[in-house]
mmCIF file with all atom_site columns, C-alpha atoms and ligand atoms in Angstrom:
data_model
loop_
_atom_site.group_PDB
_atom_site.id
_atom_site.type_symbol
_atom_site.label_atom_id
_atom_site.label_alt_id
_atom_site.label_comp_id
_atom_site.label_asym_id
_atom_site.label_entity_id
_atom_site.label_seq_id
_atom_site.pdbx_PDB_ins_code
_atom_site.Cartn_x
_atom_site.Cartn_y
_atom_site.Cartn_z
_atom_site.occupancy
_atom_site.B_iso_or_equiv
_atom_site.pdbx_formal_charge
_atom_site.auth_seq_id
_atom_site.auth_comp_id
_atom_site.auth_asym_id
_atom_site.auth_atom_id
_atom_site.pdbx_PDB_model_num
ATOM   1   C  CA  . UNK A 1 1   ? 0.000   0.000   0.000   1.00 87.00 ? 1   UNK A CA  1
ATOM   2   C  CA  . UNK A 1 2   ? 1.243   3.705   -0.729  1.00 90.00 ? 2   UNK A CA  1
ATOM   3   C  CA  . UNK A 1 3   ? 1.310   6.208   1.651   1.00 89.00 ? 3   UNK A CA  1
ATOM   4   C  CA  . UNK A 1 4   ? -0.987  8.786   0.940   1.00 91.00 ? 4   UNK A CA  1
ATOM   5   C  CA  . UNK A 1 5   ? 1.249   12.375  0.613   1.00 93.00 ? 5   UNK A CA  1
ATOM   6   C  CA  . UNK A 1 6   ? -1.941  14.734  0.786   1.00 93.00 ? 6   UNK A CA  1
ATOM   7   C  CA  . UNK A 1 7   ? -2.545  14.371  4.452   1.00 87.00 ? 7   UNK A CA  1
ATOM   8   C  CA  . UNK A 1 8   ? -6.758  13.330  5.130   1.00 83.00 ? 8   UNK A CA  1
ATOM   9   C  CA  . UNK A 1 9   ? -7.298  16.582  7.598   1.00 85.00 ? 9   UNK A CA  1
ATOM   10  C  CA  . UNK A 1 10  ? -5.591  18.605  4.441   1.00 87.00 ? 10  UNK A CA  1
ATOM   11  C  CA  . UNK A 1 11  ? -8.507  17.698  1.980   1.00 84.00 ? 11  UNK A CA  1
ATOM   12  C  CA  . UNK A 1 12  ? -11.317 17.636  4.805   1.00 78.00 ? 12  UNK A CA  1
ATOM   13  C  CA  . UNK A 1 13  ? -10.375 21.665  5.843   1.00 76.00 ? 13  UNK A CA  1
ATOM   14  C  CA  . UNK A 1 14  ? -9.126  22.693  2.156   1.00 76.00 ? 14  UNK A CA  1
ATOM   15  C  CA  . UNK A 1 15  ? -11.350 21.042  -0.731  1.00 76.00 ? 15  UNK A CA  1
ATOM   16  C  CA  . UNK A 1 16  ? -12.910 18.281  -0.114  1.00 75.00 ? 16  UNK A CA  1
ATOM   17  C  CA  . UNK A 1 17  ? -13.244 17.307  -3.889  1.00 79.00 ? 17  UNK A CA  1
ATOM   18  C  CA  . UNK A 1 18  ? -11.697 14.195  -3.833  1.00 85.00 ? 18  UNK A CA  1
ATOM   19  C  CA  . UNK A 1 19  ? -13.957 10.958  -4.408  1.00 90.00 ? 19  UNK A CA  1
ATOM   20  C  CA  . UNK A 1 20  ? -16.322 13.260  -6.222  1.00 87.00 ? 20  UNK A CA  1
ATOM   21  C  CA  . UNK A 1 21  ? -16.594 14.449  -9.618  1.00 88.00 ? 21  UNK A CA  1
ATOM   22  C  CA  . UNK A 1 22  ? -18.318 17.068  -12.102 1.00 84.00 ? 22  UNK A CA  1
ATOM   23  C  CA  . UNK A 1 23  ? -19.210 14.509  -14.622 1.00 88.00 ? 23  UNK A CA  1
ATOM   24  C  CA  . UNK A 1 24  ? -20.370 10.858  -14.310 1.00 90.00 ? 24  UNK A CA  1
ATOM   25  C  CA  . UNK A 1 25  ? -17.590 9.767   -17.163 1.00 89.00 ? 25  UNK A CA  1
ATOM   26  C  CA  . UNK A 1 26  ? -14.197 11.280  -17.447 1.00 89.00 ? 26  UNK A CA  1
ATOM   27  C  CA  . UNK A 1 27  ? -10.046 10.766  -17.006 1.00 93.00 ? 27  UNK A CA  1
ATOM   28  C  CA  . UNK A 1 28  ? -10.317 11.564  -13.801 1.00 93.00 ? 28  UNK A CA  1
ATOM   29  C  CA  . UNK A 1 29  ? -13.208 8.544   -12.194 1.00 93.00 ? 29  UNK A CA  1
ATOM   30  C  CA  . UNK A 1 30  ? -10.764 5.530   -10.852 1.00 95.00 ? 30  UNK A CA  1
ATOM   31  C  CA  . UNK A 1 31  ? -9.323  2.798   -13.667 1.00 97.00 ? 31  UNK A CA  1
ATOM   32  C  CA  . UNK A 1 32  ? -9.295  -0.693  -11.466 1.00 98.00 ? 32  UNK A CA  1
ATOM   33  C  CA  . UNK A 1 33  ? -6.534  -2.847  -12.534 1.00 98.00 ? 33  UNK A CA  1
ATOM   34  C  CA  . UNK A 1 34  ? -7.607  -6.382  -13.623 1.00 98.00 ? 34  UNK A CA  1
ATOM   35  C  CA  . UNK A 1 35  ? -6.746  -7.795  -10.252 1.00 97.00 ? 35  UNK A CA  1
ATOM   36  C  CA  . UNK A 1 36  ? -8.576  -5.065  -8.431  1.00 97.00 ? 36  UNK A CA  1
ATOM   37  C  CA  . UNK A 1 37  ? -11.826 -5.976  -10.422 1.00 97.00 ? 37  UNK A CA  1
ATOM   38  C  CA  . UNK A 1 38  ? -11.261 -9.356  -9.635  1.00 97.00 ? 38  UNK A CA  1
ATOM   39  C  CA  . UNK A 1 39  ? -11.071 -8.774  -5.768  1.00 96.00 ? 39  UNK A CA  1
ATOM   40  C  CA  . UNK A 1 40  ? -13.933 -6.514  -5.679  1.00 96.00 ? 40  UNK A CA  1
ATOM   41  C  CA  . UNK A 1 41  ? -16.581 -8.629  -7.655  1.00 96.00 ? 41  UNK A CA  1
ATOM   42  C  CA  . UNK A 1 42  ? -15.122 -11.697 -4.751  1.00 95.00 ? 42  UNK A CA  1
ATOM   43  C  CA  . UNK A 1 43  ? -16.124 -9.253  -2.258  1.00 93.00 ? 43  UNK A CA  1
ATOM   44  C  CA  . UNK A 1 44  ? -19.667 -8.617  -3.517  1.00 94.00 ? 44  UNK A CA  1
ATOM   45  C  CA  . UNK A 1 45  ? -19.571 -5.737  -5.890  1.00 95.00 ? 45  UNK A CA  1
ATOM   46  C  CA  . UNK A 1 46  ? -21.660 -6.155  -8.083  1.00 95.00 ? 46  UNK A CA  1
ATOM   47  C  CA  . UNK A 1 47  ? -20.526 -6.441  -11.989 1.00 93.00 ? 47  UNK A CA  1
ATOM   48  C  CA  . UNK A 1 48  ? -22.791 -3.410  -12.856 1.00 94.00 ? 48  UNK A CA  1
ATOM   49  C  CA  . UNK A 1 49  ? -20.625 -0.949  -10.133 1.00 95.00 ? 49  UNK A CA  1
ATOM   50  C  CA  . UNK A 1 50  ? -17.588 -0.973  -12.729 1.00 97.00 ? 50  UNK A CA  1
ATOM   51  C  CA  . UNK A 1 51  ? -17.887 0.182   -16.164 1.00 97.00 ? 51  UNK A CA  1
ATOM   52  C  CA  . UNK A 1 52  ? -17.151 -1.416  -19.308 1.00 96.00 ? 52  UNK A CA  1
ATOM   53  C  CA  . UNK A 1 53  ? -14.096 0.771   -19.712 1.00 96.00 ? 53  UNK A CA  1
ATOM   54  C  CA  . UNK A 1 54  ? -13.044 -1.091  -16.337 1.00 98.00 ? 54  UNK A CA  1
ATOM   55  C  CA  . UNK A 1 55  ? -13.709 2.024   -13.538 1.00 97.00 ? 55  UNK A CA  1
ATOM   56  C  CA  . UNK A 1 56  ? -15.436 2.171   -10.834 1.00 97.00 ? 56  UNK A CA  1
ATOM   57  C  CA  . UNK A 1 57  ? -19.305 3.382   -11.569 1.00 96.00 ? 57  UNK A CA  1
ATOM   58  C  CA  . UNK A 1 58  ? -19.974 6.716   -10.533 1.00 94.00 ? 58  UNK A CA  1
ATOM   59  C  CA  . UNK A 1 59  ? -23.342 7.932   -8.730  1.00 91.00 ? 59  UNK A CA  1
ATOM   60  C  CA  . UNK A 1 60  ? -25.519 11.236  -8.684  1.00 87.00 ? 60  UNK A CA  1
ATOM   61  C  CA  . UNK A 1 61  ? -24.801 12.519  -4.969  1.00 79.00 ? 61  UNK A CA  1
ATOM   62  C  CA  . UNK A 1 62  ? -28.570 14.655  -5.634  1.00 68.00 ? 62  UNK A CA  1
ATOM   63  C  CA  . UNK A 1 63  ? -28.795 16.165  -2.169  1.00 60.00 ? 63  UNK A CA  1
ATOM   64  C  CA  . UNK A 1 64  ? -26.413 14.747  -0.200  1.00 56.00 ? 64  UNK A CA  1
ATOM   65  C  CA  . UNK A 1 65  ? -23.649 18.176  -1.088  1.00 55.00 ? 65  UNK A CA  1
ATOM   66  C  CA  . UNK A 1 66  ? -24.687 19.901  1.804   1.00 56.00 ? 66  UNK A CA  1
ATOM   67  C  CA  . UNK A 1 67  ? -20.738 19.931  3.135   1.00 61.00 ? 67  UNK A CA  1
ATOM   68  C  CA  . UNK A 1 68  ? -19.229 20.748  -0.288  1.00 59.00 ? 68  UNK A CA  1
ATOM   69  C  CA  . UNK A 1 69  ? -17.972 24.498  -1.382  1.00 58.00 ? 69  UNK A CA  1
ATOM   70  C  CA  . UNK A 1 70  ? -20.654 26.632  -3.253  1.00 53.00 ? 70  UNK A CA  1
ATOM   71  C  CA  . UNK A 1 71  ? -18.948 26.996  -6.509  1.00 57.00 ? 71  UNK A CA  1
ATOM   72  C  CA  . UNK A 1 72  ? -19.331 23.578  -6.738  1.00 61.00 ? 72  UNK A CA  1
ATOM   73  C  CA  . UNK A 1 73  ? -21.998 22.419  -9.162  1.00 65.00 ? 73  UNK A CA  1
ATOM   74  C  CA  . UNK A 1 74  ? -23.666 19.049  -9.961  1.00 62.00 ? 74  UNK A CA  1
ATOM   75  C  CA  . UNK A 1 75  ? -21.207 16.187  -8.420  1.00 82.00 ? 75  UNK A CA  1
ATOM   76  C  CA  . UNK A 1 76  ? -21.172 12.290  -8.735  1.00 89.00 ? 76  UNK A CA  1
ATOM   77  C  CA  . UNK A 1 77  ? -19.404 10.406  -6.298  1.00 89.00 ? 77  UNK A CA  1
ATOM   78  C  CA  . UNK A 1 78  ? -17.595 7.620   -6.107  1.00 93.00 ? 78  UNK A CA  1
ATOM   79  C  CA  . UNK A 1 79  ? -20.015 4.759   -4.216  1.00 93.00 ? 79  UNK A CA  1
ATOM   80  C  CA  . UNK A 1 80  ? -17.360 3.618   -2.037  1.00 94.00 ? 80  UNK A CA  1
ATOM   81  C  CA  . UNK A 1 81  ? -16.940 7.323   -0.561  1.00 89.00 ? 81  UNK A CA  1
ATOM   82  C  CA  . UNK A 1 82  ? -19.051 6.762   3.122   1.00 87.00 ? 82  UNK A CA  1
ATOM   83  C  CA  . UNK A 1 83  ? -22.109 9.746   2.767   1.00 78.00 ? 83  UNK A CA  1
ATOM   84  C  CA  . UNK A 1 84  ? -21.323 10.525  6.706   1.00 78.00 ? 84  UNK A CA  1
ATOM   85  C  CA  . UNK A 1 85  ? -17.938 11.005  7.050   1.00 81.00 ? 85  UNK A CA  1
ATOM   86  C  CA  . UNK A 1 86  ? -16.454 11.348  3.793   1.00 81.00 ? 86  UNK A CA  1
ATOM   87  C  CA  . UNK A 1 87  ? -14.334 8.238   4.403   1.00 86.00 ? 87  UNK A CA  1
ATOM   88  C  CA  . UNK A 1 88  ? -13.297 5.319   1.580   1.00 91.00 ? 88  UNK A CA  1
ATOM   89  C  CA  . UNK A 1 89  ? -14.971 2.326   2.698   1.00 93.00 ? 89  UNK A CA  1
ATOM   90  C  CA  . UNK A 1 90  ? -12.580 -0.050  1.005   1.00 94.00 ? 90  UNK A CA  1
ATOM   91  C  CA  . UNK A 1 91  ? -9.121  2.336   2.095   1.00 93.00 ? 91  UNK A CA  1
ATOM   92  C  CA  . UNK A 1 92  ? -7.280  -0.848  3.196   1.00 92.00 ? 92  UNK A CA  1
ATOM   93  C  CA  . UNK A 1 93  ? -7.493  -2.247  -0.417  1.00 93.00 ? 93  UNK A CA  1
ATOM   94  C  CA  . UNK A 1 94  ? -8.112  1.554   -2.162  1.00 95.00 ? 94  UNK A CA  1
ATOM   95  C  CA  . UNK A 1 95  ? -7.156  0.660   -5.867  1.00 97.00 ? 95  UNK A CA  1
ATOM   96  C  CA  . UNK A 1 96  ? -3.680  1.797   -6.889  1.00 96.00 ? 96  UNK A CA  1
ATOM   97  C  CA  . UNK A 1 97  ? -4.892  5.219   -8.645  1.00 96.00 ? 97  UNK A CA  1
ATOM   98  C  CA  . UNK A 1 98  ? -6.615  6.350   -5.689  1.00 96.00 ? 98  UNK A CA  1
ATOM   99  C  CA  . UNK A 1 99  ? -3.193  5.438   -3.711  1.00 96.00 ? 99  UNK A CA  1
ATOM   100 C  CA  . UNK A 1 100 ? -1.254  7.273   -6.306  1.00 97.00 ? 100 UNK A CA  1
ATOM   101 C  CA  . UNK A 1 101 ? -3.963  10.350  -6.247  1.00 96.00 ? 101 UNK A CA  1
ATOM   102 C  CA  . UNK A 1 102 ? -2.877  13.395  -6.473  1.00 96.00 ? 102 UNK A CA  1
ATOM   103 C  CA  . UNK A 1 103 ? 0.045   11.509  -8.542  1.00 98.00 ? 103 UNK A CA  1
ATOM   104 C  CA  . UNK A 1 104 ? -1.295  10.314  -11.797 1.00 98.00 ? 104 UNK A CA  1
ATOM   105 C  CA  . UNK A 1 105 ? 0.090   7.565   -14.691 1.00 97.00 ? 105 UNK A CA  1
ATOM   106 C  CA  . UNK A 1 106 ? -0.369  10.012  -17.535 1.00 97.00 ? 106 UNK A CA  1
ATOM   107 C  CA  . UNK A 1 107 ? 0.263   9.267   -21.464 1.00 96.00 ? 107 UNK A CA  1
ATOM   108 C  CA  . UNK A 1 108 ? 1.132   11.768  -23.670 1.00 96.00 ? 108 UNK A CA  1
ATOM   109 C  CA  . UNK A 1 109 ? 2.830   11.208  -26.608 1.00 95.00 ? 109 UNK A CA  1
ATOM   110 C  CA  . UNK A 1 110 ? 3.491   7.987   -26.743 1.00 94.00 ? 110 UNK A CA  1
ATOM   111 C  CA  . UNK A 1 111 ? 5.227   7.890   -23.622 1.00 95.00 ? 111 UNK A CA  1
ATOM   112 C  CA  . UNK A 1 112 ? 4.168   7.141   -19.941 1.00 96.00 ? 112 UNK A CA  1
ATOM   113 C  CA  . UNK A 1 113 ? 4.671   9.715   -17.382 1.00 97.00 ? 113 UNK A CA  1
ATOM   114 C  CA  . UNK A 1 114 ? 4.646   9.887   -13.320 1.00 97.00 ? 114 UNK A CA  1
ATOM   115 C  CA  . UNK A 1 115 ? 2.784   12.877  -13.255 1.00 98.00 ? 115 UNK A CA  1
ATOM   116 C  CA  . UNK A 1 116 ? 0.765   15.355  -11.060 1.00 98.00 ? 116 UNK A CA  1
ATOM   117 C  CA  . UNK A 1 117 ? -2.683  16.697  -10.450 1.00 96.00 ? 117 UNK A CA  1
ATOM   118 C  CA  . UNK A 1 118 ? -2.104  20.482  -10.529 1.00 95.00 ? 118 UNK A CA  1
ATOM   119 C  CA  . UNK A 1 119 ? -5.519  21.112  -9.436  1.00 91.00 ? 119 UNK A CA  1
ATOM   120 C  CA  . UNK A 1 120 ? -5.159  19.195  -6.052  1.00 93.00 ? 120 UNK A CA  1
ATOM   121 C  CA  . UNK A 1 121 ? -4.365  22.531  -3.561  1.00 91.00 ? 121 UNK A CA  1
ATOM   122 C  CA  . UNK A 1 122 ? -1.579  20.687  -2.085  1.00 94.00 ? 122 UNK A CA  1
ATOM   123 C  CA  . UNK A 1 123 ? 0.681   19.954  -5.315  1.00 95.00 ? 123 UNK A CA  1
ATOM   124 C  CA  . UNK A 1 124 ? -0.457  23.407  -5.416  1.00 94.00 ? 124 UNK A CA  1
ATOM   125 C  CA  . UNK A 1 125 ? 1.222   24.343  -2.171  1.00 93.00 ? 125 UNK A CA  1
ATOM   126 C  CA  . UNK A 1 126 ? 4.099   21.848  -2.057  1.00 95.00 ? 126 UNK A CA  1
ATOM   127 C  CA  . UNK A 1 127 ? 5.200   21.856  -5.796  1.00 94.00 ? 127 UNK A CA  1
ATOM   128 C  CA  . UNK A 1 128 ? 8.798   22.656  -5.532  1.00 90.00 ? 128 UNK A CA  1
ATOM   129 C  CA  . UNK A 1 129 ? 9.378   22.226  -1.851  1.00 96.00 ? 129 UNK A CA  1
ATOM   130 C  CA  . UNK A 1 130 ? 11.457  19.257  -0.424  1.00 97.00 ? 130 UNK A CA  1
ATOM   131 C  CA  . UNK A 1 131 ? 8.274   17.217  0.420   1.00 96.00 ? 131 UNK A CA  1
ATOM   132 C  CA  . UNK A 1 132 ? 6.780   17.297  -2.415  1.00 97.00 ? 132 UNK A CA  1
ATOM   133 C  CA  . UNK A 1 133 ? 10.340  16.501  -4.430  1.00 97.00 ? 133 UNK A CA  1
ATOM   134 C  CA  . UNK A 1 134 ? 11.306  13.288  -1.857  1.00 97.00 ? 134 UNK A CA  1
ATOM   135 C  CA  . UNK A 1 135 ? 7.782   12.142  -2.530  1.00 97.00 ? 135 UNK A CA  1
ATOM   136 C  CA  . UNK A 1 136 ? 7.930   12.005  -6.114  1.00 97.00 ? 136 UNK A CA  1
ATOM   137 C  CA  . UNK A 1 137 ? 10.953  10.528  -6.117  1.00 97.00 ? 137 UNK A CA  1
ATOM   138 C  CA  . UNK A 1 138 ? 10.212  7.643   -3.904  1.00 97.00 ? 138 UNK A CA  1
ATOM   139 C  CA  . UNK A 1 139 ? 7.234   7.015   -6.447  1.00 97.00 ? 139 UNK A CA  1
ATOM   140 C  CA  . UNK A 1 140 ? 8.375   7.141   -9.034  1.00 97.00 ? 140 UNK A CA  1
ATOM   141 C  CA  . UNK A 1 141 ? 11.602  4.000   -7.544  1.00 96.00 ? 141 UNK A CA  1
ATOM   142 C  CA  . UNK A 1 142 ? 8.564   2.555   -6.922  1.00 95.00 ? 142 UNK A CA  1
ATOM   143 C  CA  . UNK A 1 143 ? 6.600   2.020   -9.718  1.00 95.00 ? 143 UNK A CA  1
ATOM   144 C  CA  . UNK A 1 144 ? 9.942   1.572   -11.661 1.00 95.00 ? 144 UNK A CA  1
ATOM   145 C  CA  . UNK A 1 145 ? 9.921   -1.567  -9.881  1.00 95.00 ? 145 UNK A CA  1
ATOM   146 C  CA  . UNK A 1 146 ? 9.514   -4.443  -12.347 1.00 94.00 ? 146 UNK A CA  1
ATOM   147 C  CA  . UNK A 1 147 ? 6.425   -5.587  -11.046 1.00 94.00 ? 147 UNK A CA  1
ATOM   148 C  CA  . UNK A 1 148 ? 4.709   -2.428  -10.842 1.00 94.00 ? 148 UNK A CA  1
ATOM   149 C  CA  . UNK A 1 149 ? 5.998   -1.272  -14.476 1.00 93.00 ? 149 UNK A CA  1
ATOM   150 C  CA  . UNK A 1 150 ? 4.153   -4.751  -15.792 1.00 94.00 ? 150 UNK A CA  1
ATOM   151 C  CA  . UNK A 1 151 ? 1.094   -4.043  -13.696 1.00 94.00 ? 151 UNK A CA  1
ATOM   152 C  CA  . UNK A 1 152 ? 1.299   -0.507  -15.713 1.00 94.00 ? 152 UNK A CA  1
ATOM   153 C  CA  . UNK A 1 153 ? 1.877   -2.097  -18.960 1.00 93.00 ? 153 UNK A CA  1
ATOM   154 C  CA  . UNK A 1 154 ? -0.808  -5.277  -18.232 1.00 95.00 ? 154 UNK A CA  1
ATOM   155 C  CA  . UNK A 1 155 ? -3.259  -2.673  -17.498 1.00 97.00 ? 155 UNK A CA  1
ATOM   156 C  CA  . UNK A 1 156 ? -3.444  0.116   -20.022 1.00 95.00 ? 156 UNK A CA  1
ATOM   157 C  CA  . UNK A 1 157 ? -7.175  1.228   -18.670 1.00 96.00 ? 157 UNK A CA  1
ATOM   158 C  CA  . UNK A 1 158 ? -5.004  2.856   -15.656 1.00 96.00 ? 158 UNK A CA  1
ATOM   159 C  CA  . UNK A 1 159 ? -2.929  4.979   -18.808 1.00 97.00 ? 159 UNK A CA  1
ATOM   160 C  CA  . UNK A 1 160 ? -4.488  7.930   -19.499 1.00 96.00 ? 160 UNK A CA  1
ATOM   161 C  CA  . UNK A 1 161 ? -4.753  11.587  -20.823 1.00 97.00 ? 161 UNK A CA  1
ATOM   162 C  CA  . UNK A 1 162 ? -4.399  13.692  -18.631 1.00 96.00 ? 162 UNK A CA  1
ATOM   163 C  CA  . UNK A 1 163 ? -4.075  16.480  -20.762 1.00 95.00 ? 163 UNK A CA  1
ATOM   164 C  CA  . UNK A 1 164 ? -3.038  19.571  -17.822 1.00 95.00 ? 164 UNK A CA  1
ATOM   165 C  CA  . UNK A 1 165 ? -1.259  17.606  -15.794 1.00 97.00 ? 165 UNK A CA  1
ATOM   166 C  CA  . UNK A 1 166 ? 2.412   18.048  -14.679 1.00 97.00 ? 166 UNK A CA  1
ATOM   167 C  CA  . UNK A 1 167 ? 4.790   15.330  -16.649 1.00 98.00 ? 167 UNK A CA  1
ATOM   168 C  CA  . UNK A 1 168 ? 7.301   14.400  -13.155 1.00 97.00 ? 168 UNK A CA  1
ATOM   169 C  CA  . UNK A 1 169 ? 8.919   11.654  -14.977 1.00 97.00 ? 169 UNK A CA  1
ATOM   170 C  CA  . UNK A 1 170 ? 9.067   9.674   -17.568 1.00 96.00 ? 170 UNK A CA  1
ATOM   171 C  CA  . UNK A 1 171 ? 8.243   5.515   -16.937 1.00 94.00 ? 171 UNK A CA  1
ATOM   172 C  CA  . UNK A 1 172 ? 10.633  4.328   -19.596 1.00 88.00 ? 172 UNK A CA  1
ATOM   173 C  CA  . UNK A 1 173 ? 9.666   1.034   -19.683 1.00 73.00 ? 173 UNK A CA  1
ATOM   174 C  CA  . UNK A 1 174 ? 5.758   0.998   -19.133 1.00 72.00 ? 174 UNK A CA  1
ATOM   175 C  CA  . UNK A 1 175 ? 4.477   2.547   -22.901 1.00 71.00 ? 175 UNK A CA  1
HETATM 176 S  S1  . LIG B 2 .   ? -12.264 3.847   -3.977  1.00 50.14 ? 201 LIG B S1  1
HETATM 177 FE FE1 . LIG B 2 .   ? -12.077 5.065   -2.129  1.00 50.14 ? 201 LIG B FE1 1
HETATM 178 S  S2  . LIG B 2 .   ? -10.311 6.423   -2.484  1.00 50.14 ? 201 LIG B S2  1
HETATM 179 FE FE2 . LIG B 2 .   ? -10.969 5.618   -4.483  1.00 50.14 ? 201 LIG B FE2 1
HETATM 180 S  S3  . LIG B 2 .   ? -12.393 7.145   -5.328  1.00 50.14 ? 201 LIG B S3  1
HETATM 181 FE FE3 . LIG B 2 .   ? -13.593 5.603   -4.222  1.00 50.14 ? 201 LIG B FE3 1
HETATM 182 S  S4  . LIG B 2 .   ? -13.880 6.431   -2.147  1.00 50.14 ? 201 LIG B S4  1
HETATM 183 FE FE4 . LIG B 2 .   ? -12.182 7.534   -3.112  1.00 50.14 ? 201 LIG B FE4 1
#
């Protein structure tokens, strides 16, 4: 499991956004790996929670946005986000995008990048700072690992386009 670098009390003061969305399709609603499919239908999800481009089935959160900022407008969640206290009910076994959140696996031309979500307030804050640089770096020995780069290159649903997002560095072997 990865350590998550945006610390929970940041997002629950500051945004607040994460888990929930501003369209019910896009880049940015979680890519399961294969394996991560697999564990969830053995757990009980139900084949219809995870799309047919293999992520994880957003819902309509209607009324239940009391908590979120005003600018926000409509918002799906995702339906393992708990409604009372904003917590992932699967964290233990969180699929590896949401681990890697606000780091993302982004492809742009042709190549496969470590990069970052520059609309997360905390790459925000921390971009450039020693934090935020050790952090990155660690991930990125990580997923350099053999058996993460295959898991990367197994799994091409968890590549995508990410088209603002900031290139960290390149994952040579995982296009
Ligand atoms: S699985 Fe958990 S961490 Fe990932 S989007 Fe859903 S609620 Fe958030």
């Amino acid at each position: 499991m990865i350590g998550q670098f945006v610390k929970s009390d940041y997002c629950m003061n500051h945004c607040r956004l994460c888990c929930r969305f501003s369209q019910p399709q896009s880049v940015w609603s979680p890519a399961l790996l294969d394996s991560e499919i697999r564990e969830l239908t053995c757990q009980g999800v139900p084949p219809s929670a995870i799309t047919a481009d293999k992520k994880i089935r957003l819902i309509p959160l209607g009324e239940d946005r009391q908590d979120l900022p005003l600018h926000v407008g409509a918002i799906f969640a995702c339906p393992f986000l708990g409604k009372d206290d904003n917590k992932c009910k699967i964290y233990p076994r969180r699929p590896l995008e949401c681990q890697l959140y606000p780091f993302l696996i982004n492809s742009r031309d042709k190549k496969v990048y470590l990069s970052a979500d520059p609309g997360c307030p905390y790459v925000k804050e921390s971009l450039g700072g020693e934090e935020f640089k050790k952090y990155s770096q660690g991930l990125y020995q990580l997923l350099s690992r053999t058996d993460f780069l295959k898991a990367v290159k197994d799994n091409p649903q968890i590549v995508q386009v990410y088209e603002d997002a900031l290139d960290l560095f390149e994952l040579k072997h995982a296009a």
